[in-house]
Coordinates of C-alpha atoms and ligand atoms in Angstrom, one line a residue:
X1279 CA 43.3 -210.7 -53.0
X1280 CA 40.5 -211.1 -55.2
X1281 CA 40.2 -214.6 -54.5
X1282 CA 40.4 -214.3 -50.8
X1283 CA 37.7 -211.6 -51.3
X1284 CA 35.4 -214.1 -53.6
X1285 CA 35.7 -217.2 -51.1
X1286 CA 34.8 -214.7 -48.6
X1287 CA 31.7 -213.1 -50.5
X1288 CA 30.8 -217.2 -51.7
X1289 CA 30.7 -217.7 -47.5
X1290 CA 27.7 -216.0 -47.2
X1291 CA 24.0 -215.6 -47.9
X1292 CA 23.4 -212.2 -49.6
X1293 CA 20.2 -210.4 -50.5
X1294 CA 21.9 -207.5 -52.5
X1295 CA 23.4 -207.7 -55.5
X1296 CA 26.2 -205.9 -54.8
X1297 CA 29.5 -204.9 -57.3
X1298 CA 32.4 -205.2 -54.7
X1299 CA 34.8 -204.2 -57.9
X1300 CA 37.5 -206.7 -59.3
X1301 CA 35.1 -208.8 -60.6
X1302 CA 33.5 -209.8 -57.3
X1303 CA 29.6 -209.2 -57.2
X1304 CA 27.5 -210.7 -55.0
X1305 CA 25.1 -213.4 -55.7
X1306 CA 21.6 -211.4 -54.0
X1307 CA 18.3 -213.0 -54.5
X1308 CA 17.3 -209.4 -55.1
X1309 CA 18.0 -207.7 -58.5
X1310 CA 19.1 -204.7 -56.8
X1311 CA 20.3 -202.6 -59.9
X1312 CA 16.7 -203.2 -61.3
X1313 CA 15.1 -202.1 -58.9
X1314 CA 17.3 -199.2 -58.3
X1315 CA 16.5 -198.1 -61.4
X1316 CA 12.5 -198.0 -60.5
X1317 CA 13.1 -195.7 -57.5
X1318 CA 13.7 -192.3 -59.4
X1319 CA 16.9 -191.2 -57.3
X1320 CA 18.5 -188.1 -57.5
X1321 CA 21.3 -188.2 -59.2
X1322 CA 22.9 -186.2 -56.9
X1323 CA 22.6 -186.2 -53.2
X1324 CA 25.5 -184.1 -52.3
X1325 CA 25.1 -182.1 -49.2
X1326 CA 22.1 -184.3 -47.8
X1327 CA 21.8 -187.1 -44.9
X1328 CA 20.5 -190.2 -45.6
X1329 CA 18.7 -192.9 -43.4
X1330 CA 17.9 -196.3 -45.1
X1331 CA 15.5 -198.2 -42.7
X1332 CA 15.9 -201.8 -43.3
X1333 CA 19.3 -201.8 -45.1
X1334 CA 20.3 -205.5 -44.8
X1335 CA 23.4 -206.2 -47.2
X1336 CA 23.4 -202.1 -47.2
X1337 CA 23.3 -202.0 -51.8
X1338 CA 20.9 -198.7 -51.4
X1339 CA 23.5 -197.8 -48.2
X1340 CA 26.3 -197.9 -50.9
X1341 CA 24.4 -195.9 -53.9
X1342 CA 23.4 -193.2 -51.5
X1343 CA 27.3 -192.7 -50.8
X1344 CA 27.7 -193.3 -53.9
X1345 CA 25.7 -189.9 -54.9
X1346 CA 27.4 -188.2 -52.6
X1347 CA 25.2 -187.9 -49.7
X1348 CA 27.3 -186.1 -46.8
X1349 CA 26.6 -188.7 -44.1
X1350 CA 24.7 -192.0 -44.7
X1351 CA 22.6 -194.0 -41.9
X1352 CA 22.0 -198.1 -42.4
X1353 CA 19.7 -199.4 -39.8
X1354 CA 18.0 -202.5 -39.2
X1355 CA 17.8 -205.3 -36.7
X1356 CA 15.1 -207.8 -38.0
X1357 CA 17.8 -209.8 -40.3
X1358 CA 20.7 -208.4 -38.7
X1359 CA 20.2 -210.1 -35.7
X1360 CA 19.0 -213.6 -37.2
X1361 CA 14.9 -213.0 -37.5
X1362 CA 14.5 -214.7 -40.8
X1363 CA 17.5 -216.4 -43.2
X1364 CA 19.6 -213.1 -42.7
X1365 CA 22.8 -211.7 -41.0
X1366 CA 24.6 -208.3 -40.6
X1367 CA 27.8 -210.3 -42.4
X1368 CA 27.5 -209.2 -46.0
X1369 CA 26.8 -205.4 -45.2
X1370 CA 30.3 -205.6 -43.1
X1371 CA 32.0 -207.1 -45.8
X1372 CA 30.4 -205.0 -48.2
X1373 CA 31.4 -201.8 -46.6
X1374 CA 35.0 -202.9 -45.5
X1375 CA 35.1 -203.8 -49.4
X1376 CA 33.9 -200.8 -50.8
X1377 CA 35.9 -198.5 -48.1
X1378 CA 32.5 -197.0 -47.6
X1379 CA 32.2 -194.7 -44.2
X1380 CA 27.9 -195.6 -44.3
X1381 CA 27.3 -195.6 -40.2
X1382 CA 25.2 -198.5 -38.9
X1383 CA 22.6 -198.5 -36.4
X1384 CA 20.8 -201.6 -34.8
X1385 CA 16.8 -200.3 -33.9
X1386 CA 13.7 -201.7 -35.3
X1387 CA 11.3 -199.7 -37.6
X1388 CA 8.8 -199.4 -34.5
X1389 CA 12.0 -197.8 -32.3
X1390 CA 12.9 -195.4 -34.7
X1391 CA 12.5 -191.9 -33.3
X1392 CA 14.4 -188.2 -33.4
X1393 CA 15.5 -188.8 -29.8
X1394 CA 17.1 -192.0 -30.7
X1395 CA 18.9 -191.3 -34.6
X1396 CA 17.7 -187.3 -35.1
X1397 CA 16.0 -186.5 -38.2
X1398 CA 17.4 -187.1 -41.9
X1399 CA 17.1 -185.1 -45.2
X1400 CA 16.3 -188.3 -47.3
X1401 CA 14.9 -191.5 -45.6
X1402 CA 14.5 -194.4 -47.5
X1403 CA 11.9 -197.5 -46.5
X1404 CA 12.1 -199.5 -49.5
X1405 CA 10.3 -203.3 -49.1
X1406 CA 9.9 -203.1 -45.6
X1407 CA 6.4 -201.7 -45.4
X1408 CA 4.5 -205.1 -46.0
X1409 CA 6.8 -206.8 -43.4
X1410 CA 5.5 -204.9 -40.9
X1411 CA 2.1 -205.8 -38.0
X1412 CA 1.1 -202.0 -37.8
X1413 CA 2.3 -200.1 -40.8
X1414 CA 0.3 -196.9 -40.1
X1415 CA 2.0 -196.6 -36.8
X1416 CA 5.6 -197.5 -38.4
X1417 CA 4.8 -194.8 -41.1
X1418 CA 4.9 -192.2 -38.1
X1419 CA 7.7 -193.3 -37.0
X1420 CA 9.2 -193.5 -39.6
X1421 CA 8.0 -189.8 -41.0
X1422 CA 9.4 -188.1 -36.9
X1423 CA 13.2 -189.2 -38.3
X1424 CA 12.2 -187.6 -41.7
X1425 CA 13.3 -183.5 -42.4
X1426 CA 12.5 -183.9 -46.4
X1427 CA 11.8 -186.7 -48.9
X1428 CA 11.3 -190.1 -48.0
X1429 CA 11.4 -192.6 -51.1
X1430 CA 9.3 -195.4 -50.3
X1431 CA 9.2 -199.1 -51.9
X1432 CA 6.3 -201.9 -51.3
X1433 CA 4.3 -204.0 -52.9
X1434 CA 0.8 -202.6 -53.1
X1435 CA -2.8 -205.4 -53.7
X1436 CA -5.8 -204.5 -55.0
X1437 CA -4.7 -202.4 -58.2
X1438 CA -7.0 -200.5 -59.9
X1439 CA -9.3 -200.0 -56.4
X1440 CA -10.1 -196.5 -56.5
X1441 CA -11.3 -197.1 -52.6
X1442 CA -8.4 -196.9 -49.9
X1443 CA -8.0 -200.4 -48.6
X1444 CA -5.0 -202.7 -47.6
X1445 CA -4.5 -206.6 -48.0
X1446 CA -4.0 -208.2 -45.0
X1447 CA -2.1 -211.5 -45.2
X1448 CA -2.9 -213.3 -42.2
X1449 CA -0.4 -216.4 -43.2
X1450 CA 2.1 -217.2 -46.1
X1451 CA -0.5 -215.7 -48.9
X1452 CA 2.1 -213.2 -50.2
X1453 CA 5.1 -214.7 -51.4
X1454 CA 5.2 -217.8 -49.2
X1455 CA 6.5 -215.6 -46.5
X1456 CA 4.8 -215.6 -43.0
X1457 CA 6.6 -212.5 -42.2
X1458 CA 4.5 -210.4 -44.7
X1459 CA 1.5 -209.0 -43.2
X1460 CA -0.3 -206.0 -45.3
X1461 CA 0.2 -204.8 -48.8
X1462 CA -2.2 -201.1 -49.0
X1463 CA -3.4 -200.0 -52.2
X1464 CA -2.0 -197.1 -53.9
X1465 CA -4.8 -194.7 -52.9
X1466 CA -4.4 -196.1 -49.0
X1467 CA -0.7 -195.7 -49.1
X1468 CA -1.2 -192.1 -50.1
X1469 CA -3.5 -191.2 -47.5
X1470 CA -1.5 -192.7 -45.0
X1471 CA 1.6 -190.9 -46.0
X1472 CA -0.7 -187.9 -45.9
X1473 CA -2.0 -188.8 -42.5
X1474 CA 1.9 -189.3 -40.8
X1475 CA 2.8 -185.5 -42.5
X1476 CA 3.6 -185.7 -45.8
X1477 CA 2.4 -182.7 -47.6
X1478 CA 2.9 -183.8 -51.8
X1479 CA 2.9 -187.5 -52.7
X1480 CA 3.9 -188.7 -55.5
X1481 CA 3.7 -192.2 -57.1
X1482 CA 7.1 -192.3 -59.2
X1483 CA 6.4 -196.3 -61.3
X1484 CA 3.6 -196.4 -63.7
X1485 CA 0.0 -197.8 -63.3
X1486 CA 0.6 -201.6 -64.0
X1487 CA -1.0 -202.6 -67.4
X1488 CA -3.7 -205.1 -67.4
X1489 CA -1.0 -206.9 -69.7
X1490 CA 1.7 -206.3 -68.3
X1491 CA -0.4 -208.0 -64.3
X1492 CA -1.3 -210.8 -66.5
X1493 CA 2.4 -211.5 -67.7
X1494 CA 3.5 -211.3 -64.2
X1495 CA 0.8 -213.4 -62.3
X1496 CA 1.5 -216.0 -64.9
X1497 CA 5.4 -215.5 -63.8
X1498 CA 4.3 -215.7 -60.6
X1499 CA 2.2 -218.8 -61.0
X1500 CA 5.0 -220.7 -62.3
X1501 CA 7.5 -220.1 -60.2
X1502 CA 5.5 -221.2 -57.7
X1503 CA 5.0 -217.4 -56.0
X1504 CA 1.8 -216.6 -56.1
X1505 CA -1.2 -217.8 -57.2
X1506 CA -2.6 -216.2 -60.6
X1507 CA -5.4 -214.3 -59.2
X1508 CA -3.7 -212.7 -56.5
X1509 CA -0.4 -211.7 -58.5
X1510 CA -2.8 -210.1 -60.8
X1511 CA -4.0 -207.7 -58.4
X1512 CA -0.3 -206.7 -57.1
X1513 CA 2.3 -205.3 -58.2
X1514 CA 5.4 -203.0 -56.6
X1515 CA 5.3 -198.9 -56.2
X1516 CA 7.9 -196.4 -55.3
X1517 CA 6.4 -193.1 -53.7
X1518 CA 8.1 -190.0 -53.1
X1519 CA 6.5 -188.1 -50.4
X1520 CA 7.8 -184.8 -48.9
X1521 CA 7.0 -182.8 -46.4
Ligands
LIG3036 C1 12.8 -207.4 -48.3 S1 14.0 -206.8 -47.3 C2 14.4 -205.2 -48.0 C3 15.8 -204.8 -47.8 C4 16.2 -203.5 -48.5 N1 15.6 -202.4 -47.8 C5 15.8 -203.5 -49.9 O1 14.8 -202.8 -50.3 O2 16.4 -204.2 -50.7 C6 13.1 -206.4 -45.8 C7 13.9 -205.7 -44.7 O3 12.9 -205.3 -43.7 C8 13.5 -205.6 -42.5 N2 12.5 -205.7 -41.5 C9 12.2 -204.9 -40.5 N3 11.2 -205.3 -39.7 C10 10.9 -206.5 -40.1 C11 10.0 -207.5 -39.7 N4 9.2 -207.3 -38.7 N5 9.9 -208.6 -40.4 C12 10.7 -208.8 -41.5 N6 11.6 -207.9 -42.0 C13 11.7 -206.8 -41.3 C14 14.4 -206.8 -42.7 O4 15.4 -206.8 -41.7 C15 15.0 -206.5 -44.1 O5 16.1 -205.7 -44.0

């Protein structure tokens, strides 16, 4: 079985890093534990709906079962239905694996409305912000399927700008990728969460040390990322905003 199971998993591309159990984990380009560990979840999401907006290979799906959430939502469409590198494959596999009831909905961010999914105790939108062409108007959608707490993930430019402003990347500046558009500073991404209906937001990850930038832009650099001086100026935040 298991090795049925790990030709199957070694078929196909994964994002998530995902433990199937026996042994089998998936071979993501995304450190998913890690940066599960950044988001601050509650340990305990018994009783509430969930909504993940951009699931892909559904690991964040998975934990939010995981932690008990009565009913859990995986949506996407963009690399479920072939937009970049991406398939809905793994997250099938995934959940047949697991045994996992998390529901699955094809809509993109911009569709995304009460009439179309109702409304959601916990949303999460974690790296999908900077994907998207008009992220102000994809915050308000996404806030009109929110009833509590979203937990929100991006990478965020211009550190230590006390002025609201976003990056825009008009081509492959951020991370080579020509779907990334704007990264917002941490003072913009607050005010827009504020703007869309959040009352109390919250940035849950540290302010980046000028040491700590420096180590990563150099990261950056060599791996052939970013270059130095713009990696310096980023860096990734989780909010928690509620309404
Ligand atoms: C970096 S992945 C993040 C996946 C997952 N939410 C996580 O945090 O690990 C970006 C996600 O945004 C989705 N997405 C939605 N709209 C997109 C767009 N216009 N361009 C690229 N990705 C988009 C992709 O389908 C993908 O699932």
């Amino acid at each position: 079985m298991q090795g049925d199971l790990g030709s199957r998993v070694a078929a196909l591309r994964w994002y998530h890093t995902i433990d199937l159990g026996d042994g089998v984990v998936t071979k993501g380009i995304d450190d998913s534990p890690l940066r599960l560990a950044r988001l601050d979840l509650p340990d305990s999401l018994a009783g509430q709906t969930v909504l993940d907006i951009g699931a892909w290979d559904g690991f964040f799906s998975f934990e939010a079962e995981r932690r008990g959430a009565s009913r859990v939502v995986a949506s996407d469409y963009f690399s479920w239905h072939g937009g970049g590198w991406g398939s809905k494959k793994g997250f099938e596999l995934a959940r047949q694996t697991l045994g996992s009831k998390v529901e699955d909905v094809d809509i993109d961010v911009m569709d995304l409305s009460p009439d179309r999914l109702g409304t959601f105790d916990v949303v999460f939108f974690l790296g999908v912000l900077y994907h998207l062409r008009h992220p102000l108007l994809a915050l308000e959608r996404v806030a009109s399927v929110t009833r509590k707490l979203l937990i929100l993930e991006t990478v965020v430019d211009m550190v230590g700008v006390d002025r609201p402003a976003a990056a825009f990347y008009p081509g492959r500046e951020l991370n080579g990728d020509p779907t990334n558009w704007w990264a917002p500073n941490v003072p913009a991404l607050h005010g827009m969460l504020r703007d869309v209906g959040f009352s109390e937001v919250r940035t849950v990850t540290p302010m980046p040390s000028a040491s700590y930038r420096f180590a990563r832009a150099i990261s950056h650099q060599v791996r052939g990322k970013n270059a130095f001086a713009q990696a310096f100026r980023q860096d990734r935040a989780v909010v928690h905003a509620t309404k």
